[in-house]
Amino acid sequence: MDVEELTVDFARELEMLAPFGNSNPKPLFLLSNVTLDDIRYMGDAEQHMRFFAWSHSGRRIQCVLFNDAQRYGLAVHARRPVELVGTLECQVWQGQERIQFLVDEIKFN
């Protein structure tokens, strides 16, 4: 999927498939050929990571990886294209709707 296709409207449509759980898992998406930028570690042991994924056309999406940041080490800082596997969620913060990509896995090309 392209970053350009991940919109608030698309995230709202996905939420119509809820409730999600064991018998109805959230859909997984693959973002190909994205580069990572503005990487920030979170948590006491820096086990979480927040960053932006940029498409080749210059669009970006905010991403979060929970509990697995150390697995990828410094390789995420290489600024080379990667693939991201994860789910999409829509958040409301201070009255603003925004989307966030929850990363399950980073694949290096």
GROMACS .gro file of N, CA and C in nm:
model
  327
    1MET      N    1   0.084  -0.117   0.000
    1MET     CA    2   0.000   0.000   0.000
    1MET      C    3   0.089   0.124   0.000
    2ASP      N    4   0.044   0.230  -0.060
    2ASP     CA    5   0.119   0.355  -0.061
    2ASP      C    6   0.077   0.442   0.056
    3VAL      N    7   0.171   0.520   0.107
    3VAL     CA    8   0.143   0.611   0.218
    3VAL      C    9   0.029   0.705   0.181
    4GLU      N   10   0.022   0.744   0.054
    4GLU     CA   11  -0.082   0.837   0.008
    4GLU      C   12  -0.224   0.782   0.030
    5GLU      N   13  -0.238   0.650   0.032
    5GLU     CA   14  -0.369   0.588   0.047
    5GLU      C   15  -0.415   0.581   0.192
    6LEU      N   16  -0.325   0.605   0.285
    6LEU     CA   17  -0.358   0.598   0.428
    6LEU      C   18  -0.407   0.734   0.474
    7THR      N   19  -0.537   0.747   0.482
    7THR     CA   20  -0.601   0.873   0.517
    7THR      C   21  -0.693   0.854   0.637
    8VAL      N   22  -0.737   0.964   0.694
    8VAL     CA   23  -0.833   0.958   0.805
    8VAL      C   24  -0.961   0.890   0.758
    9ASP      N   25  -1.007   0.922   0.639
    9ASP     CA   26  -1.130   0.860   0.587
    9ASP      C   27  -1.113   0.709   0.574
   10PHE      N   28  -0.998   0.664   0.524
   10PHE     CA   29  -0.973   0.521   0.511
   10PHE      C   30  -0.971   0.454   0.648
   11ALA      N   31  -0.908   0.519   0.747
   11ALA     CA   32  -0.903   0.465   0.883
   11ALA      C   33  -1.043   0.454   0.942
   12ARG      N   34  -1.128   0.552   0.915
   12ARG     CA   35  -1.268   0.546   0.963
   12ARG      C   36  -1.342   0.428   0.900
   13GLU      N   37  -1.320   0.405   0.771
   13GLU     CA   38  -1.383   0.291   0.703
   13GLU      C   39  -1.337   0.159   0.765
   14LEU      N   40  -1.211   0.150   0.797
   14LEU     CA   41  -1.160   0.028   0.862
   14LEU      C   42  -1.227   0.003   0.996
   15GLU      N   43  -1.253   0.111   1.070
   15GLU     CA   44  -1.316   0.096   1.202
   15GLU      C   45  -1.457   0.038   1.191
   16MET      N   46  -1.518   0.048   1.074
   16MET     CA   47  -1.652  -0.011   1.056
   16MET      C   48  -1.645  -0.163   1.057
   17LEU      N   49  -1.524  -0.220   1.043
   17LEU     CA   50  -1.506  -0.366   1.048
   17LEU      C   51  -1.494  -0.416   1.192
   18ALA      N   52  -1.486  -0.326   1.289
   18ALA     CA   53  -1.472  -0.362   1.430
   18ALA      C   54  -1.601  -0.428   1.481
   19PRO      N   55  -1.594  -0.499   1.589
   19PRO     CA   56  -1.484  -0.508   1.685
   19PRO      C   57  -1.378  -0.607   1.640
   20PHE      N   58  -1.253  -0.571   1.671
   20PHE     CA   59  -1.141  -0.656   1.635
   20PHE      C   60  -1.105  -0.743   1.754
   21GLY      N   61  -1.058  -0.862   1.725
   21GLY     CA   62  -1.019  -0.958   1.828
   21GLY      C   63  -0.966  -1.083   1.763
   22ASN      N   64  -0.965  -1.192   1.838
   22ASN     CA   65  -0.909  -1.318   1.787
   22ASN      C   66  -0.978  -1.367   1.661
   23SER      N   67  -1.109  -1.359   1.656
   23SER     CA   68  -1.181  -1.410   1.539
   23SER      C   69  -1.196  -1.305   1.429
   24ASN      N   70  -1.156  -1.181   1.458
   24ASN     CA   71  -1.163  -1.074   1.360
   24ASN      C   72  -1.042  -0.981   1.379
   25PRO      N   73  -0.923  -1.027   1.334
   25PRO     CA   74  -0.803  -0.945   1.356
   25PRO      C   75  -0.806  -0.818   1.271
   26LYS      N   76  -0.738  -0.716   1.323
   26LYS     CA   77  -0.724  -0.592   1.247
   26LYS      C   78  -0.646  -0.620   1.119
   27PRO      N   79  -0.685  -0.560   1.007
   27PRO     CA   80  -0.612  -0.583   0.882
   27PRO      C   81  -0.468  -0.534   0.891
   28LEU      N   82  -0.377  -0.613   0.836
   28LEU     CA   83  -0.236  -0.576   0.827
   28LEU      C   84  -0.209  -0.515   0.690
   29PHE      N   85  -0.122  -0.415   0.688
   29PHE     CA   86  -0.085  -0.350   0.563
   29PHE      C   87   0.067  -0.352   0.547
   30LEU      N   88   0.110  -0.351   0.424
   30LEU     CA   89   0.252  -0.347   0.391
   30LEU      C   90   0.281  -0.214   0.323
   31LEU      N   91   0.371  -0.136   0.382
   31LEU     CA   92   0.419  -0.012   0.321
   31LEU      C   93   0.556  -0.042   0.264
   32SER      N   94   0.569  -0.037   0.133
   32SER     CA   95   0.695  -0.070   0.066
   32SER      C   96   0.772   0.055   0.029
   33ASN      N   97   0.904   0.040   0.027
   33ASN     CA   98   0.993   0.143  -0.024
   33ASN      C   99   0.975   0.277   0.048
   34VAL      N  100   0.970   0.273   0.181
   34VAL     CA  101   0.963   0.395   0.261
   34VAL      C  102   1.095   0.414   0.333
   35THR      N  103   1.127   0.538   0.364
   35THR     CA  104   1.246   0.567   0.444
   35THR      C  105   1.200   0.624   0.578
   36LEU      N  106   1.280   0.597   0.680
   36LEU     CA  107   1.245   0.637   0.816
   36LEU      C  108   1.321   0.763   0.855
   37ASP      N  109   1.253   0.848   0.930
   37ASP     CA  110   1.313   0.975   0.968
   37ASP      C  111   1.259   1.016   1.105
   38ASP      N  112   1.333   1.104   1.172
   38ASP     CA  113   1.293   1.160   1.301
   38ASP      C  114   1.263   1.048   1.402
   39ILE      N  115   1.355   0.955   1.414
   39ILE     CA  116   1.339   0.839   1.501
   39ILE      C  117   1.363   0.880   1.645
   40ARG      N  118   1.266   0.848   1.730
   40ARG     CA  119   1.276   0.880   1.873
   40ARG      C  120   1.240   0.756   1.953
   41TYR      N  121   1.324   0.726   2.050
   41TYR     CA  122   1.299   0.610   2.136
   41TYR      C  123   1.219   0.654   2.257
   42MET      N  124   1.135   0.564   2.306
   42MET     CA  125   1.050   0.593   2.420
   42MET      C  126   1.057   0.475   2.517
   43GLY      N  127   1.019   0.500   2.640
   43GLY     CA  128   1.016   0.397   2.743
   43GLY      C  129   1.144   0.396   2.825
   44ASP      N  130   1.136   0.341   2.944
   44ASP     CA  131   1.251   0.336   3.034
   44ASP      C  132   1.371   0.268   2.972
   45ALA      N  133   1.349   0.160   2.898
   45ALA     CA  134   1.457   0.085   2.834
   45ALA      C  135   1.466   0.115   2.685
   46GLU      N  136   1.403   0.224   2.643
   46GLU     CA  137   1.397   0.261   2.502
   46GLU      C  138   1.348   0.145   2.416
   47GLN      N  139   1.245   0.078   2.466
   47GLN     CA  140   1.190  -0.039   2.398
   47GLN      C  141   1.086  -0.002   2.292
   48HIS      N  142   1.044   0.122   2.289
   48HIS     CA  143   0.946   0.169   2.191
   48HIS      C  144   1.012   0.272   2.101
   49MET      N  145   0.953   0.291   1.984
   49MET     CA  146   1.011   0.385   1.888
   49MET      C  147   0.899   0.458   1.813
   50ARG      N  148   0.915   0.588   1.798
   50ARG     CA  149   0.823   0.670   1.718
   50ARG      C  150   0.906   0.731   1.605
   51PHE      N  151   0.849   0.733   1.485
   51PHE     CA  152   0.921   0.786   1.370
   51PHE      C  153   0.823   0.819   1.259
   52PHE      N  154   0.874   0.877   1.152
   52PHE     CA  155   0.795   0.903   1.032
   52PHE      C  156   0.845   0.812   0.921
   53ALA      N  157   0.752   0.761   0.842
   53ALA     CA  158   0.784   0.685   0.721
   53ALA      C  159   0.750   0.775   0.604
   54TRP      N  160   0.847   0.792   0.515
   54TRP     CA  161   0.832   0.879   0.398
   54TRP      C  162   0.821   0.794   0.272
   55SER      N  163   0.726   0.828   0.187
   55SER     CA  164   0.713   0.760   0.058
   55SER      C  165   0.805   0.827  -0.043
   56HIS      N  166   0.822   0.764  -0.156
   56HIS     CA  167   0.906   0.820  -0.263
   56HIS      C  168   0.850   0.951  -0.316
   57SER      N  169   0.718   0.975  -0.300
   57SER     CA  170   0.658   1.098  -0.349
   57SER      C  171   0.663   1.212  -0.247
   58GLY      N  172   0.718   1.183  -0.128
   58GLY     CA  173   0.732   1.289  -0.028
   58GLY      C  174   0.622   1.295   0.075
   59ARG      N  175   0.528   1.202   0.072
   59ARG     CA  176   0.424   1.196   0.175
   59ARG      C  177   0.477   1.119   0.295
   60ARG      N  178   0.427   1.154   0.414
   60ARG     CA  179   0.474   1.085   0.533
   60ARG      C  180   0.358   1.043   0.622
   61ILE      N  181   0.386   0.946   0.709
   61ILE     CA  182   0.290   0.903   0.808
   61ILE      C  183   0.365   0.877   0.938
   62GLN      N  184   0.303   0.916   1.048
   62GLN     CA  185   0.364   0.890   1.178
   62GLN      C  186   0.348   0.743   1.212
   63CYS      N  187   0.454   0.684   1.266
   63CYS     CA  188   0.454   0.541   1.299
   63CYS      C  189   0.499   0.521   1.443
   64VAL      N  190   0.451   0.412   1.503
   64VAL     CA  191   0.494   0.373   1.636
   64VAL      C  192   0.521   0.223   1.636
   65LEU      N  193   0.631   0.185   1.698
   65LEU     CA  194   0.667   0.045   1.716
   65LEU      C  195   0.678   0.023   1.867
   66PHE      N  196   0.596  -0.068   1.920
   66PHE     CA  197   0.597  -0.095   2.063
   66PHE      C  198   0.676  -0.222   2.095
   67ASN      N  199   0.754  -0.216   2.202
   67ASN     CA  200   0.821  -0.330   2.264
   67ASN      C  201   0.927  -0.398   2.180
   68ASP      N  202   0.969  -0.344   2.069
   68ASP     CA  203   1.061  -0.417   1.982
   68ASP      C  204   1.171  -0.328   1.923
   69ALA      N  205   1.187  -0.208   1.974
   69ALA     CA  206   1.280  -0.114   1.912
   69ALA      C  207   1.424  -0.163   1.914
   70GLN      N  208   1.466  -0.225   2.022
   70GLN     CA  209   1.605  -0.269   2.033
   70GLN      C  210   1.639  -0.381   1.935
   71ARG      N  211   1.538  -0.452   1.891
   71ARG     CA  212   1.560  -0.561   1.794
   71ARG      C  213   1.621  -0.509   1.663
   72TYR      N  214   1.586  -0.387   1.627
   72TYR     CA  215   1.630  -0.332   1.499
   72TYR      C  216   1.758  -0.251   1.510
   73GLY      N  217   1.794  -0.211   1.630
   73GLY     CA  218   1.920  -0.142   1.653
   73GLY      C  219   1.942  -0.022   1.565
   74LEU      N  220   2.065  -0.001   1.527
   74LEU     CA  221   2.102   0.116   1.448
   74LEU      C  222   2.064   0.102   1.301
   75ALA      N  223   2.023  -0.016   1.258
   75ALA     CA  224   1.988  -0.036   1.116
   75ALA      C  225   1.876   0.057   1.072
   76VAL      N  226   1.788   0.096   1.163
   76VAL     CA  227   1.678   0.185   1.125
   76VAL      C  228   1.726   0.326   1.093
   77HIS      N  229   1.848   0.358   1.132
   77HIS     CA  230   1.901   0.493   1.108
   77HIS      C  231   1.975   0.504   0.974
   78ALA      N  232   1.980   0.398   0.897
   78ALA     CA  233   2.060   0.394   0.775
   78ALA      C  234   2.001   0.475   0.660
   79ARG      N  235   1.878   0.518   0.672
   79ARG     CA  236   1.809   0.597   0.567
   79ARG      C  237   1.804   0.524   0.434
   80ARG      N  238   1.791   0.395   0.441
   80ARG     CA  239   1.771   0.317   0.318
   80ARG      C  240   1.626   0.269   0.317
   81PRO      N  241   1.571   0.240   0.201
   81PRO     CA  242   1.431   0.198   0.193
   81PRO      C  243   1.404   0.070   0.272
   82VAL      N  244   1.289   0.068   0.337
   82VAL     CA  245   1.246  -0.048   0.413
   82VAL      C  246   1.100  -0.077   0.380
   83GLU      N  247   1.052  -0.190   0.430
   83GLU     CA  248   0.910  -0.223   0.426
   83GLU      C  249   0.859  -0.226   0.569
   84LEU      N  250   0.739  -0.175   0.589
   84LEU     CA  251   0.676  -0.178   0.720
   84LEU      C  252   0.548  -0.261   0.712
   85VAL      N  253   0.530  -0.347   0.810
   85VAL     CA  254   0.407  -0.425   0.821
   85VAL      C  255   0.338  -0.378   0.948
   86GLY      N  256   0.209  -0.349   0.939
   86GLY     CA  257   0.139  -0.303   1.058
   86GLY      C  258  -0.007  -0.271   1.031
   87THR      N  259  -0.066  -0.202   1.128
   87THR     CA  260  -0.207  -0.167   1.122
   87THR      C  261  -0.221  -0.015   1.127
   88LEU      N  262  -0.337   0.031   1.090
   88LEU     CA  263  -0.366   0.174   1.086
   88LEU      C  264  -0.467   0.207   1.194
   89GLU      N  265  -0.446   0.320   1.261
   89GLU     CA  266  -0.545   0.365   1.358
   89GLU      C  267  -0.565   0.515   1.344
   90CYS      N  268  -0.682   0.557   1.380
   90CYS     CA  269  -0.717   0.699   1.379
   90CYS      C  270  -0.725   0.745   1.524
   91GLN      N  271  -0.661   0.856   1.553
   91GLN     CA  272  -0.660   0.911   1.688
   91GLN      C  273  -0.719   1.051   1.686
   92VAL      N  274  -0.776   1.089   1.799
   92VAL     CA  275  -0.822   1.227   1.816
   92VAL      C  276  -0.742   1.284   1.932
   93TRP      N  277  -0.670   1.392   1.905
   93TRP     CA  278  -0.589   1.456   2.008
   93TRP      C  279  -0.609   1.606   1.997
   94GLN      N  280  -0.651   1.667   2.105
   94GLN     CA  281  -0.681   1.809   2.111
   94GLN      C  282  -0.777   1.851   2.000
   95GLY      N  283  -0.877   1.766   1.976
   95GLY     CA  284  -0.979   1.795   1.877
   95GLY      C  285  -0.938   1.769   1.733
   96GLN      N  286  -0.816   1.726   1.710
   96GLN     CA  287  -0.767   1.699   1.575
   96GLN      C  288  -0.761   1.549   1.550
   97GLU      N  289  -0.815   1.506   1.437
   97GLU     CA  290  -0.803   1.366   1.397
   97GLU      C  291  -0.674   1.347   1.320
   98ARG      N  292  -0.606   1.237   1.349
   98ARG     CA  293  -0.484   1.205   1.275
   98ARG      C  294  -0.470   1.054   1.269
   99ILE      N  295  -0.393   1.009   1.174
   99ILE     CA  296  -0.370   0.866   1.161
   99ILE      C  297  -0.230   0.832   1.208
  100GLN      N  298  -0.216   0.707   1.247
  100GLN     CA  299  -0.088   0.656   1.295
  100GLN      C  300  -0.077   0.512   1.249
  101PHE      N  301   0.041   0.475   1.205
  101PHE     CA  302   0.067   0.339   1.160
  101PHE      C  303   0.136   0.265   1.274
  102LEU      N  304   0.072   0.159   1.324
  102LEU     CA  305   0.129   0.079   1.432
  102LEU      C  306   0.210  -0.034   1.370
  103VAL      N  307   0.339  -0.027   1.383
  103VAL     CA  308   0.431  -0.118   1.315
  103VAL      C  309   0.444  -0.249   1.392
  104ASP      N  310   0.425  -0.360   1.318
  104ASP     CA  311   0.450  -0.493   1.374
  104ASP      C  312   0.589  -0.542   1.337
  105GLU      N  313   0.638  -0.502   1.220
  105GLU     CA  314   0.767  -0.550   1.173
  105GLU      C  315   0.828  -0.452   1.074
  106ILE      N  316   0.961  -0.440   1.080
  106ILE     CA  317   1.036  -0.363   0.982
  106ILE      C  318   1.118  -0.463   0.901
  107LYS      N  319   1.104  -0.457   0.769
  107LYS     CA  320   1.179  -0.546   0.681
  107LYS      C  321   1.278  -0.464   0.600
  108PHE      N  322   1.403  -0.506   0.603
  108PHE     CA  323   1.508  -0.435   0.531
  108PHE      C  324   1.526  -0.498   0.394
  109ASN      N  325   1.529  -0.413   0.290
  109ASN     CA  326   1.544  -0.462   0.152
  109ASN      C  327   1.688  -0.500   0.124
   0.00000   0.00000   0.00000
